[in-house]
C-alpha positions as a Markdown table, in Angstrom:
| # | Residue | x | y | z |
|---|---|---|---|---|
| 1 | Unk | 53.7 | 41.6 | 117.0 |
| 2 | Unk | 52.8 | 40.9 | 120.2 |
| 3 | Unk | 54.5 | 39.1 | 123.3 |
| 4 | Unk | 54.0 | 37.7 | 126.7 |
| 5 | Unk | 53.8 | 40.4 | 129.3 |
| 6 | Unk | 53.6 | 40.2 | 132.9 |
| 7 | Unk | 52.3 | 36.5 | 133.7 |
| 8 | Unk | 49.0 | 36.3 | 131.4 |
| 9 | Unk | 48.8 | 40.0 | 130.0 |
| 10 | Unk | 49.9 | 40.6 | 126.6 |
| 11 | Unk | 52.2 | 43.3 | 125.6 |
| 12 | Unk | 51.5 | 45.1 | 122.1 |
| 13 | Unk | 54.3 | 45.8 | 120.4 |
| 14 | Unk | 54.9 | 47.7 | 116.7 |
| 15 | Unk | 53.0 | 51.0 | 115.7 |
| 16 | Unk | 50.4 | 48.5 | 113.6 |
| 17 | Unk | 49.1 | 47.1 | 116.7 |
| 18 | Unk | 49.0 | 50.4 | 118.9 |
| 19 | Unk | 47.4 | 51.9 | 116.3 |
| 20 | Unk | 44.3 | 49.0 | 115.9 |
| 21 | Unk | 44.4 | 49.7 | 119.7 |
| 22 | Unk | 44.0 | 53.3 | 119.1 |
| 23 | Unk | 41.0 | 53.3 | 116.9 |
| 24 | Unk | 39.5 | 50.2 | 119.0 |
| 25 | Unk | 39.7 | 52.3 | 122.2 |
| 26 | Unk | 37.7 | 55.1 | 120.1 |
| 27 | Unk | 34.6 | 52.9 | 120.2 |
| 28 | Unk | 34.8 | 52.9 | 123.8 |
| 29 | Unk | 34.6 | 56.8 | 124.1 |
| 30 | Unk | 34.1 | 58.2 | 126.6 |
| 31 | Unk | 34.8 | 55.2 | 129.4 |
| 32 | Unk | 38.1 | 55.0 | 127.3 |
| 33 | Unk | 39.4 | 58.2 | 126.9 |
| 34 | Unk | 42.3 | 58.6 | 129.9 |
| 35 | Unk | 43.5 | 55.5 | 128.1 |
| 36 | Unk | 42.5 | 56.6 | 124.4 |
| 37 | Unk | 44.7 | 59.7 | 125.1 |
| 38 | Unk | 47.9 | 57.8 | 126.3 |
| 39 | Unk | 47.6 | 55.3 | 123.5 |
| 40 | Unk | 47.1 | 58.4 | 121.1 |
| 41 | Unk | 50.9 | 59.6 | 122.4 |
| 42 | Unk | 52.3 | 56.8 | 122.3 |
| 43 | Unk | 51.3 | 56.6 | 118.9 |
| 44 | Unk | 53.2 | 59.8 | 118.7 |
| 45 | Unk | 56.6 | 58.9 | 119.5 |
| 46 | Unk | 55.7 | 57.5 | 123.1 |
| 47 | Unk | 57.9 | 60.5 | 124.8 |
| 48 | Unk | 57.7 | 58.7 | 128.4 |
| 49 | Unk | 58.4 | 55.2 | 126.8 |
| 50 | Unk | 55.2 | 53.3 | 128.3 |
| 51 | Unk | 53.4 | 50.1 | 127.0 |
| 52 | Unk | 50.0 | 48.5 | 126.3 |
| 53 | Unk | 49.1 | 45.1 | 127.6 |
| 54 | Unk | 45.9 | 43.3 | 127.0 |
| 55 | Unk | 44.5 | 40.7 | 127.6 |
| 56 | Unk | 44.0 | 38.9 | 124.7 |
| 57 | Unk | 44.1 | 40.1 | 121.2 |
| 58 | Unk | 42.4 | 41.1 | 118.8 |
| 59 | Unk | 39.7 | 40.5 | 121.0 |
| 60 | Unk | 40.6 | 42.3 | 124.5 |
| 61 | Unk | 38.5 | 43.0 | 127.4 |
| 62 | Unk | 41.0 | 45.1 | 129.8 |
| 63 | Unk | 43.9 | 47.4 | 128.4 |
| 64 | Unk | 46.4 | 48.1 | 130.8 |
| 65 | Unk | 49.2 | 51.2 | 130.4 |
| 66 | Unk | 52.3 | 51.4 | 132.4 |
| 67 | Unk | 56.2 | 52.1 | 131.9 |
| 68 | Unk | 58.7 | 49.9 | 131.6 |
| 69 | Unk | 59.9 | 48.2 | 134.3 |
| 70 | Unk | 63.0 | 49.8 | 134.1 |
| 71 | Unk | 61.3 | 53.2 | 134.8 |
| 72 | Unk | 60.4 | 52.0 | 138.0 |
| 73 | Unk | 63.1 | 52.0 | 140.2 |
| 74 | Unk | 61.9 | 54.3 | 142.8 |
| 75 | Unk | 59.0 | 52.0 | 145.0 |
| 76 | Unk | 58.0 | 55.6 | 146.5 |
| 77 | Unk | 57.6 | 57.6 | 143.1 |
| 78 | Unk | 53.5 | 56.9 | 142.6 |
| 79 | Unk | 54.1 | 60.1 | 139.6 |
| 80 | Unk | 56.3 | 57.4 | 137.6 |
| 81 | Unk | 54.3 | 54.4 | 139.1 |
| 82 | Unk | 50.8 | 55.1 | 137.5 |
| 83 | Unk | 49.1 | 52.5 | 135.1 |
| 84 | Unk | 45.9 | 53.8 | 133.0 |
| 85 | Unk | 43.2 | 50.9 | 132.9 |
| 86 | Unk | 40.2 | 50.5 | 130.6 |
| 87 | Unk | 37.7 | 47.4 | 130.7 |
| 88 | Unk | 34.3 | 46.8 | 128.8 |
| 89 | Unk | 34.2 | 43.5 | 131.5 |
| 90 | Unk | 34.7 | 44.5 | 134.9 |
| 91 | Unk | 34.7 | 40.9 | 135.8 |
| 92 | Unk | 37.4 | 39.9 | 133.5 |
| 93 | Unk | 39.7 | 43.1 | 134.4 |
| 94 | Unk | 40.2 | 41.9 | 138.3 |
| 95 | Unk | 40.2 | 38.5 | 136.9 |
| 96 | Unk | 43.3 | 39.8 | 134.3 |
| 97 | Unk | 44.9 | 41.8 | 137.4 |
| 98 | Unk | 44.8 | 38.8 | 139.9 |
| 99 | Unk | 46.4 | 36.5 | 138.2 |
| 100 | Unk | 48.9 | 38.8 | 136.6 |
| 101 | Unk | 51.9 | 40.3 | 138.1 |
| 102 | Unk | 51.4 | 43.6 | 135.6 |
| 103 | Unk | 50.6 | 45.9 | 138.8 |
| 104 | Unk | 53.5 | 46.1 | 141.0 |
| 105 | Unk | 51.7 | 46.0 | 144.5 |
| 106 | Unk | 54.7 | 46.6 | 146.7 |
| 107 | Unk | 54.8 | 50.1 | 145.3 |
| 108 | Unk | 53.7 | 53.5 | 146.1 |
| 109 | Unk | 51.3 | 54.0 | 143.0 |
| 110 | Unk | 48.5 | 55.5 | 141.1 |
| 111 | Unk | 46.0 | 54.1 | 139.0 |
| 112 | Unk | 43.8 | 56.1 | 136.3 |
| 113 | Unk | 40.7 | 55.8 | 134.6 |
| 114 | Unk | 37.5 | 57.9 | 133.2 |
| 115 | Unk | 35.3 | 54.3 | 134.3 |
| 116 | Unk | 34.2 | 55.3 | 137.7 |
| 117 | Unk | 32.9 | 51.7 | 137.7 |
| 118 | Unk | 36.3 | 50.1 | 138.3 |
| 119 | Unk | 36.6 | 51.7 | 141.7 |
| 120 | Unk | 35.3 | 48.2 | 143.4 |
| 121 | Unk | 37.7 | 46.3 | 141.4 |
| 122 | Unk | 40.7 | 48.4 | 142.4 |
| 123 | Unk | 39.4 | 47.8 | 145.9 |
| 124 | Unk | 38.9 | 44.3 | 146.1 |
| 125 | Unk | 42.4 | 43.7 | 144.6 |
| 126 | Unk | 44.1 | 46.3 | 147.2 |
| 127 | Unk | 42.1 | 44.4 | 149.9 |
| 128 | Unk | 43.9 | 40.9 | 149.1 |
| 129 | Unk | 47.0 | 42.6 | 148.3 |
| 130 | Unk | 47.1 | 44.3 | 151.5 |
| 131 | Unk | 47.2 | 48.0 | 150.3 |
| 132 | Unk | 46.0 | 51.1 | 151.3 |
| 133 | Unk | 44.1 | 53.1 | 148.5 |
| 134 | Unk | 42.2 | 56.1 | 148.2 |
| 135 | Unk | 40.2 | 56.7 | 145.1 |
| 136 | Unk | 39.9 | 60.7 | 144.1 |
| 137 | Unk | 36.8 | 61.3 | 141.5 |
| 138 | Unk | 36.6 | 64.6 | 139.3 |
| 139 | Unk | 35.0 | 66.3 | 136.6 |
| 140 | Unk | 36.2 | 65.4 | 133.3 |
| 141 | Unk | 36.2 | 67.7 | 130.4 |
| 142 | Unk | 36.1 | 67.4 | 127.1 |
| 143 | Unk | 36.9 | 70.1 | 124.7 |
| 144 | Unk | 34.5 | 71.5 | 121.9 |
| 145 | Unk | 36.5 | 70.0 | 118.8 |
| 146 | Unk | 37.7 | 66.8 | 120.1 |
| 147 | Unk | 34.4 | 66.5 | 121.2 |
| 148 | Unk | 33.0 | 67.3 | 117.7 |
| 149 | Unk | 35.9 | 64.0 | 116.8 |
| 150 | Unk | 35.4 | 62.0 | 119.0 |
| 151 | Unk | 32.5 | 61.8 | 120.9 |
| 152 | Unk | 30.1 | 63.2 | 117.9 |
| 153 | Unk | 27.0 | 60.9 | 119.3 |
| 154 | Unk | 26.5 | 62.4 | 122.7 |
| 155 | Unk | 23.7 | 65.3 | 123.4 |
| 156 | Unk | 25.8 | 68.0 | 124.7 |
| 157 | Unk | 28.0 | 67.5 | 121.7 |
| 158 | Unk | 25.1 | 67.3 | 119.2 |
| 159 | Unk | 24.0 | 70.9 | 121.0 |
| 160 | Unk | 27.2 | 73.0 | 121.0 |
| 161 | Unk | 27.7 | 76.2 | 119.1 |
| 162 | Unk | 30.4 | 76.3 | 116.0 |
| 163 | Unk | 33.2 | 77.6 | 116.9 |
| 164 | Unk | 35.0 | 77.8 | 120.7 |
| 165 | Unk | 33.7 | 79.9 | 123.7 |
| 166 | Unk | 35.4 | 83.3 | 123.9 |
| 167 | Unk | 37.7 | 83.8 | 127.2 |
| 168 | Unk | 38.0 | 86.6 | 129.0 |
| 169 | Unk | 39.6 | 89.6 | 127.3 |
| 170 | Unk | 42.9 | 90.0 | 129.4 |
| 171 | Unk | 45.6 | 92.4 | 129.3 |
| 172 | Unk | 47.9 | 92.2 | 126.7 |
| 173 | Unk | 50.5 | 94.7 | 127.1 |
| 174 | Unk | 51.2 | 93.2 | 131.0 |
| 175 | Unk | 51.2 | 89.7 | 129.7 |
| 176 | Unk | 52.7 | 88.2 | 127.1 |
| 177 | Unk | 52.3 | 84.4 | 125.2 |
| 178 | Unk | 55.4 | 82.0 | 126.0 |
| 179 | Unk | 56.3 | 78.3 | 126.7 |
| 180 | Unk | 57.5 | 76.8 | 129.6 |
| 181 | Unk | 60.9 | 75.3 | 130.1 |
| 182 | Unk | 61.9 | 72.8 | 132.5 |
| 183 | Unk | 63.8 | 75.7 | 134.9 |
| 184 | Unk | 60.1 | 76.3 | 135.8 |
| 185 | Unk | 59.3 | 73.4 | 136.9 |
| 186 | Unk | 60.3 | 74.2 | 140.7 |
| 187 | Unk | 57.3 | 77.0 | 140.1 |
| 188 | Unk | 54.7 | 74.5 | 138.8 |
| 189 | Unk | 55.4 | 72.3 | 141.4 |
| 190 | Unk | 55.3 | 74.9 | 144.3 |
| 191 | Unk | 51.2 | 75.9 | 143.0 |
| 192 | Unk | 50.4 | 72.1 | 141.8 |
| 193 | Unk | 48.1 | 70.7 | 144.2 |
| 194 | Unk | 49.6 | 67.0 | 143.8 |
| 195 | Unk | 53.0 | 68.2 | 143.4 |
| 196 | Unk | 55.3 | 70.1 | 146.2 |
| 197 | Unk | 58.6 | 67.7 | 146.7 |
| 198 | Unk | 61.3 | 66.3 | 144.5 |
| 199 | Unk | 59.6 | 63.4 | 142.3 |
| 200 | Unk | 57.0 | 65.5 | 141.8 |
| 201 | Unk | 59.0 | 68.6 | 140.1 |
| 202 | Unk | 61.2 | 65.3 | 138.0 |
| 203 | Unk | 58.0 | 64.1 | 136.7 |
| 204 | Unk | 56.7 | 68.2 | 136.1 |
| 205 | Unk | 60.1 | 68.7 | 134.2 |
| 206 | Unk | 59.6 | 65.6 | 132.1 |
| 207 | Unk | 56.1 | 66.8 | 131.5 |
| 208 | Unk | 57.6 | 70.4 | 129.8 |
| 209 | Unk | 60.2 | 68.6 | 127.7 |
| 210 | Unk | 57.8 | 65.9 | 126.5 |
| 211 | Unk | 54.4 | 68.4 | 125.2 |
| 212 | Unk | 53.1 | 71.6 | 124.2 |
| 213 | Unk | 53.5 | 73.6 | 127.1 |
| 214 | Unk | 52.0 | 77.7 | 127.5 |
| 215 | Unk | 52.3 | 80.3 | 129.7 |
| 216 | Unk | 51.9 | 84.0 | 130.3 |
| 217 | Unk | 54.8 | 86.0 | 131.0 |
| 218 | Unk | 54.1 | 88.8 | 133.8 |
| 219 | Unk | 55.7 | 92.3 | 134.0 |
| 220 | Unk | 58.7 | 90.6 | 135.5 |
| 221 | Unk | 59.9 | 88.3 | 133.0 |
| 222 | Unk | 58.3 | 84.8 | 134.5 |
| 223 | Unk | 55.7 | 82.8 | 134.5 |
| 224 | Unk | 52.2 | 84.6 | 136.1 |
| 225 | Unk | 50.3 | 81.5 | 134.5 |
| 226 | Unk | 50.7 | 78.1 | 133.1 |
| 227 | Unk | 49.3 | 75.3 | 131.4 |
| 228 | Unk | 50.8 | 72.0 | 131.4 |
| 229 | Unk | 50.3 | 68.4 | 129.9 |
| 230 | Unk | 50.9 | 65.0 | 131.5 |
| 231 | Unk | 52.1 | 61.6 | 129.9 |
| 232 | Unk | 48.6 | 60.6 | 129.2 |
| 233 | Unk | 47.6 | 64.3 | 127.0 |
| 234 | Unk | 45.9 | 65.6 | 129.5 |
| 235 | Unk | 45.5 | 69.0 | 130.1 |
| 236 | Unk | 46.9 | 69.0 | 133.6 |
| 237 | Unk | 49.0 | 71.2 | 135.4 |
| 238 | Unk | 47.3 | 74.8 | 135.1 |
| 239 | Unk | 47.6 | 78.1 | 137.9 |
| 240 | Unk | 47.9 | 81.7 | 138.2 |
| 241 | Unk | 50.1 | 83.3 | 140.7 |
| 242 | Unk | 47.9 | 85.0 | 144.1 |
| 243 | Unk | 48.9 | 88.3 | 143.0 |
| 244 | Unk | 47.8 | 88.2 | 139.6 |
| 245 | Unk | 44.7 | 86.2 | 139.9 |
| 246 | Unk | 40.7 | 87.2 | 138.9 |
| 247 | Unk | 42.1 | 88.8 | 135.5 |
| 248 | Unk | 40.8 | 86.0 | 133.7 |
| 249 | Unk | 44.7 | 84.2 | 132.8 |
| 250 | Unk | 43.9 | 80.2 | 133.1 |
| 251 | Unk | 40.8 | 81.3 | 131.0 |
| 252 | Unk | 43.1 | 82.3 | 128.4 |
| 253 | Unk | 45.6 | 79.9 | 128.8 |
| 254 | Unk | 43.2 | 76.7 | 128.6 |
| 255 | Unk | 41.7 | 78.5 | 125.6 |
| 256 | Unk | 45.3 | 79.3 | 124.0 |
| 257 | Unk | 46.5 | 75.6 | 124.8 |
| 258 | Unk | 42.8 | 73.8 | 124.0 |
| 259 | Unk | 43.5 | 75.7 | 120.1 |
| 260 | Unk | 47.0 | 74.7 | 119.7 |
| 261 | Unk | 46.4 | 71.0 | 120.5 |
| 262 | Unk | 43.2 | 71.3 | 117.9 |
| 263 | Unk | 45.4 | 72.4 | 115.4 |
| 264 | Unk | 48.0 | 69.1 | 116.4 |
| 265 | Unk | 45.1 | 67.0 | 115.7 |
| 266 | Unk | 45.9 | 66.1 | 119.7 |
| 267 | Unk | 42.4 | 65.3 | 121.7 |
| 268 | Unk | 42.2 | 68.2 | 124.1 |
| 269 | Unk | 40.8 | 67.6 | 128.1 |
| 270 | Unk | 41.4 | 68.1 | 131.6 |
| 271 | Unk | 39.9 | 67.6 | 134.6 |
| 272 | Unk | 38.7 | 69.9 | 138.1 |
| 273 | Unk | 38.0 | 69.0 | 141.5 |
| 274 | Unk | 33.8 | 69.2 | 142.3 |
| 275 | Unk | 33.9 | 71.8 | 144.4 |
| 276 | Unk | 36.5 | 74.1 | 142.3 |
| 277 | Unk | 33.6 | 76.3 | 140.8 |
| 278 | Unk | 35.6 | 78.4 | 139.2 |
| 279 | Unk | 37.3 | 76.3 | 137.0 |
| 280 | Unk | 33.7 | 74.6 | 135.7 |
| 281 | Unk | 32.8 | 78.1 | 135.1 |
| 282 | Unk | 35.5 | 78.9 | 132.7 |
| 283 | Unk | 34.6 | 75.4 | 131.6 |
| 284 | Unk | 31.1 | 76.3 | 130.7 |
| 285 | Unk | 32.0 | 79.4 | 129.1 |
| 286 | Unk | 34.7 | 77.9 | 126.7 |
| 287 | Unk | 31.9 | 75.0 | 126.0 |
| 288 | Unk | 34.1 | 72.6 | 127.6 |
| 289 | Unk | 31.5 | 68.9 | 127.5 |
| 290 | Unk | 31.7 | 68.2 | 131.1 |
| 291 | Unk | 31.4 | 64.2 | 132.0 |
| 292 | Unk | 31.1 | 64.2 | 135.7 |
| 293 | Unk | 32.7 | 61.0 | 137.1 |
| 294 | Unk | 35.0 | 60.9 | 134.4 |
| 295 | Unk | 38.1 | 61.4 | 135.9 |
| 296 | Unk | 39.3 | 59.2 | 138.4 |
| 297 | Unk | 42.5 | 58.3 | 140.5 |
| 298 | Unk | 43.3 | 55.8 | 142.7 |
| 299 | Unk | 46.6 | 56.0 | 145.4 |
| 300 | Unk | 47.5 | 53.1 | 146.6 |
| 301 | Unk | 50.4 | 52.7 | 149.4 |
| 302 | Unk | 51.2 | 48.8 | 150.4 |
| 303 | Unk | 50.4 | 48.9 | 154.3 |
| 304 | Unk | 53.3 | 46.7 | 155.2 |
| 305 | Unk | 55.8 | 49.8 | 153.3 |
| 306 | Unk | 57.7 | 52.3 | 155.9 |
| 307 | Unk | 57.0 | 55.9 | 155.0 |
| 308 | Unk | 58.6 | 57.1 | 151.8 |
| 309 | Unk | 62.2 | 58.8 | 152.8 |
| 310 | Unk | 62.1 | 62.6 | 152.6 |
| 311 | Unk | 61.7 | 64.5 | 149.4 |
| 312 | Unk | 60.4 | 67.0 | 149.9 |
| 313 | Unk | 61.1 | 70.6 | 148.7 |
| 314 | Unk | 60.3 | 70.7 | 152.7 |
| 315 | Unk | 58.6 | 67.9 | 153.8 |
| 316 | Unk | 57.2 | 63.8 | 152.7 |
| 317 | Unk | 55.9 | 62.9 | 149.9 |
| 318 | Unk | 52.9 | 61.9 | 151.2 |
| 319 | Unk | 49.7 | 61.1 | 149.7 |
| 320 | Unk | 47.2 | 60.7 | 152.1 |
| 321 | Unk | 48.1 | 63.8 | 154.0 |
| 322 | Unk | 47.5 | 65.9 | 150.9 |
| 323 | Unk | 43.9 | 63.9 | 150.3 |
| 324 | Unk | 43.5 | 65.1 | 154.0 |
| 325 | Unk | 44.3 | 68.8 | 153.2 |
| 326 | Unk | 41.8 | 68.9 | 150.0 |
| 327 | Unk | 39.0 | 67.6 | 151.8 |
| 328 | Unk | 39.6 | 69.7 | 154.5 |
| 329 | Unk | 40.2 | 73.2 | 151.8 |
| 330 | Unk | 43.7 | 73.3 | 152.5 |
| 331 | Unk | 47.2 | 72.4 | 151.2 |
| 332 | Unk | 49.3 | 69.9 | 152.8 |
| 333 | Unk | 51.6 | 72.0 | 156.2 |
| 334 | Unk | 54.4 | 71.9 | 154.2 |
| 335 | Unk | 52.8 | 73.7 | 151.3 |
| 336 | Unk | 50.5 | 76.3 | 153.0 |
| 337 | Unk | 51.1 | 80.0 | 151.5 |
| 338 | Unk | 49.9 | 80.4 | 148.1 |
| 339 | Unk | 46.8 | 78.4 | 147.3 |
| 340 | Unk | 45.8 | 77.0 | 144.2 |
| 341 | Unk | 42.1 | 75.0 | 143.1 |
| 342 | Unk | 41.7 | 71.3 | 144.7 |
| 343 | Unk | 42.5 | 70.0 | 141.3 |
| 344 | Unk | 44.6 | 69.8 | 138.4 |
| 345 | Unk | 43.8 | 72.8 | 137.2 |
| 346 | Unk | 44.3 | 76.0 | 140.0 |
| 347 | Unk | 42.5 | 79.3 | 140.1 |
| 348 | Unk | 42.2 | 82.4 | 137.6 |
């Protein structure tokens, strides 16, 4: 069934119609995929309890994801706050999200998308709604057998290799396979370039509980490298401690993870800054299908807001300061120490 969401959106509910959603999104592929993955997991017991509105059904034009209302609470948390978009009419999708209340505007918040073409949409409606947003555009990747699945049609697809590019041999004996558990979340969130205060290690620890999570042990018993998902199945959270990096580890790891979601039947991506040429290395060598405006992110802050209170595992949670920093090749002041890639996935 379905029922009347935020003013004229529609809200799908019942696995029959998230599933029609699912395999109409698949058409769409790949302008559709950030929202085709969330969709996919919700479809899979929906472990950070968000929805689908369209809007109109069967026939839509412009999905939008979010959490419940409920979920929320915080007007400063933009990790909980973030709504997926897809649109085959751009026209209709700021028509759909002016005259619906479905984005809360008065929050600190993130919007994501792999349609780089939605970035003047976004901005007109921040314009009249008097907010502040910054759009961040990366390299989206594609992994060799979901692209195989999913995305059969395009060249680079149609030209890989059987089989999955070999990482780099690491050593065994120092490093051994594990998961991660949500005590490690404080260490993610130290080395995650959009992380580094409070929300952000909440939302990192709901991340481990929800997903498949890997990492490599190192000689003392913790974590030397990790690999993480986010609510939408993305491959997302990924870094090697300073001291044990260039021995090849987030190789390994992305290749370890990319396998296990494979055998899931989970579609398998990630994402890297431009300028993080290490990562799109590794990325070419495990035959990764890069799609180059493919990921993007929009922060928005409403300009009328005060700053967000202190959270910080030392300092604000604040976005634009951290935008700032990864322009400039830096983290954030109260991050600096250990760096980590410009992206969602760090260094070797």
């Amino acid at each position: 069934m379905w029922i009347k969401g935020p003013a004229k959106m529609l809200q799908l509910q019942g696995p029959q119609l998230l599933q029609m959603l699912e395999k109409c999104l698949m058409k769409s592929l790949p302008e559709s995929l950030k929202v085709y993955g969330t969709v996919f997991h919700m479809n899979q017991g929906n472990p950070f309890g968000l929805k689908a509105l369209v809007d109109k059904w069967p026939d839509f034009k412009t999905v939008v994801i979010r959490p419940q209302e409920q979920e929320m609470a915080d007007d400063f948390d933009h990790y909980t706050n973030t709504y997926q978009i897809f649109s085959k009419d751009l026209r209709n999708c700021q028509e759909s999200l002016t005259t619906s209340d479905v984005i809360n505007w008065k929050q600190h918040l993130q919007i994501q998308s792999s349609q780089s073409s939605l970035n003047e949409v976004i901005q007109n409606l921040a314009a009249a709604k008097l907010v502040k947003v910054e759009h961040t555009q990366s390299i989206l990747y594609v992994m060799p057998e979901t692209a195989r699945k999913l995305l059969p049609s395009l060249p680079e697809t149609k030209n890989l290799p059987a089989g999955y590019g070999a990482p780099k041999a690491i050593n065994e004996e120092m490093f051994k396979l594990s998961s991660m558990d949500p005590t490690h979340a404080a260490l993610v969130n130290k080395f995650w370039h959009f992380g580094g205060n409070k929300r952000s290690q909440r939302f990192i620890e709901r991340c481990i509980r929800a997903f498949p999570t890997f990492c490599l042990l190192g000689p003392e018993g913790t974590p030397a490298s990790w690999s993480l998902m986010d609510q939408t199945g993305e491959i997302r959270m990924g870094a090697t401690l300073p001291e044990y990096r260039g021995r090849g580890l987030v190789s390994h790891m992305l290749a370890v993870h990319t396998r296990a979601l494979d055998q899931l039947g989970f579609p398998a991506y990630n994402h890297t800054d431009k300028a993080n040429k290490i990562i799109q290395r590794i990325s070419h060598n495990l035959r990764h299908i890069a799609i180059p405006r493919g990921w993007n992110q929009w922060n928005c802050v409403p300009l009328r807001s005060g700053p967000p209170p202190e959270t910080a595992l030392g300092g604000l949670d604040t976005w634009p300061e951290r935008q700032r920093a990864g322009r400039e090749g830096r983290r954030p002041r109260h991050q600096r120490g250990g760096s980590v890639g410009c992206s969602g996935l760090g260094k070797r």
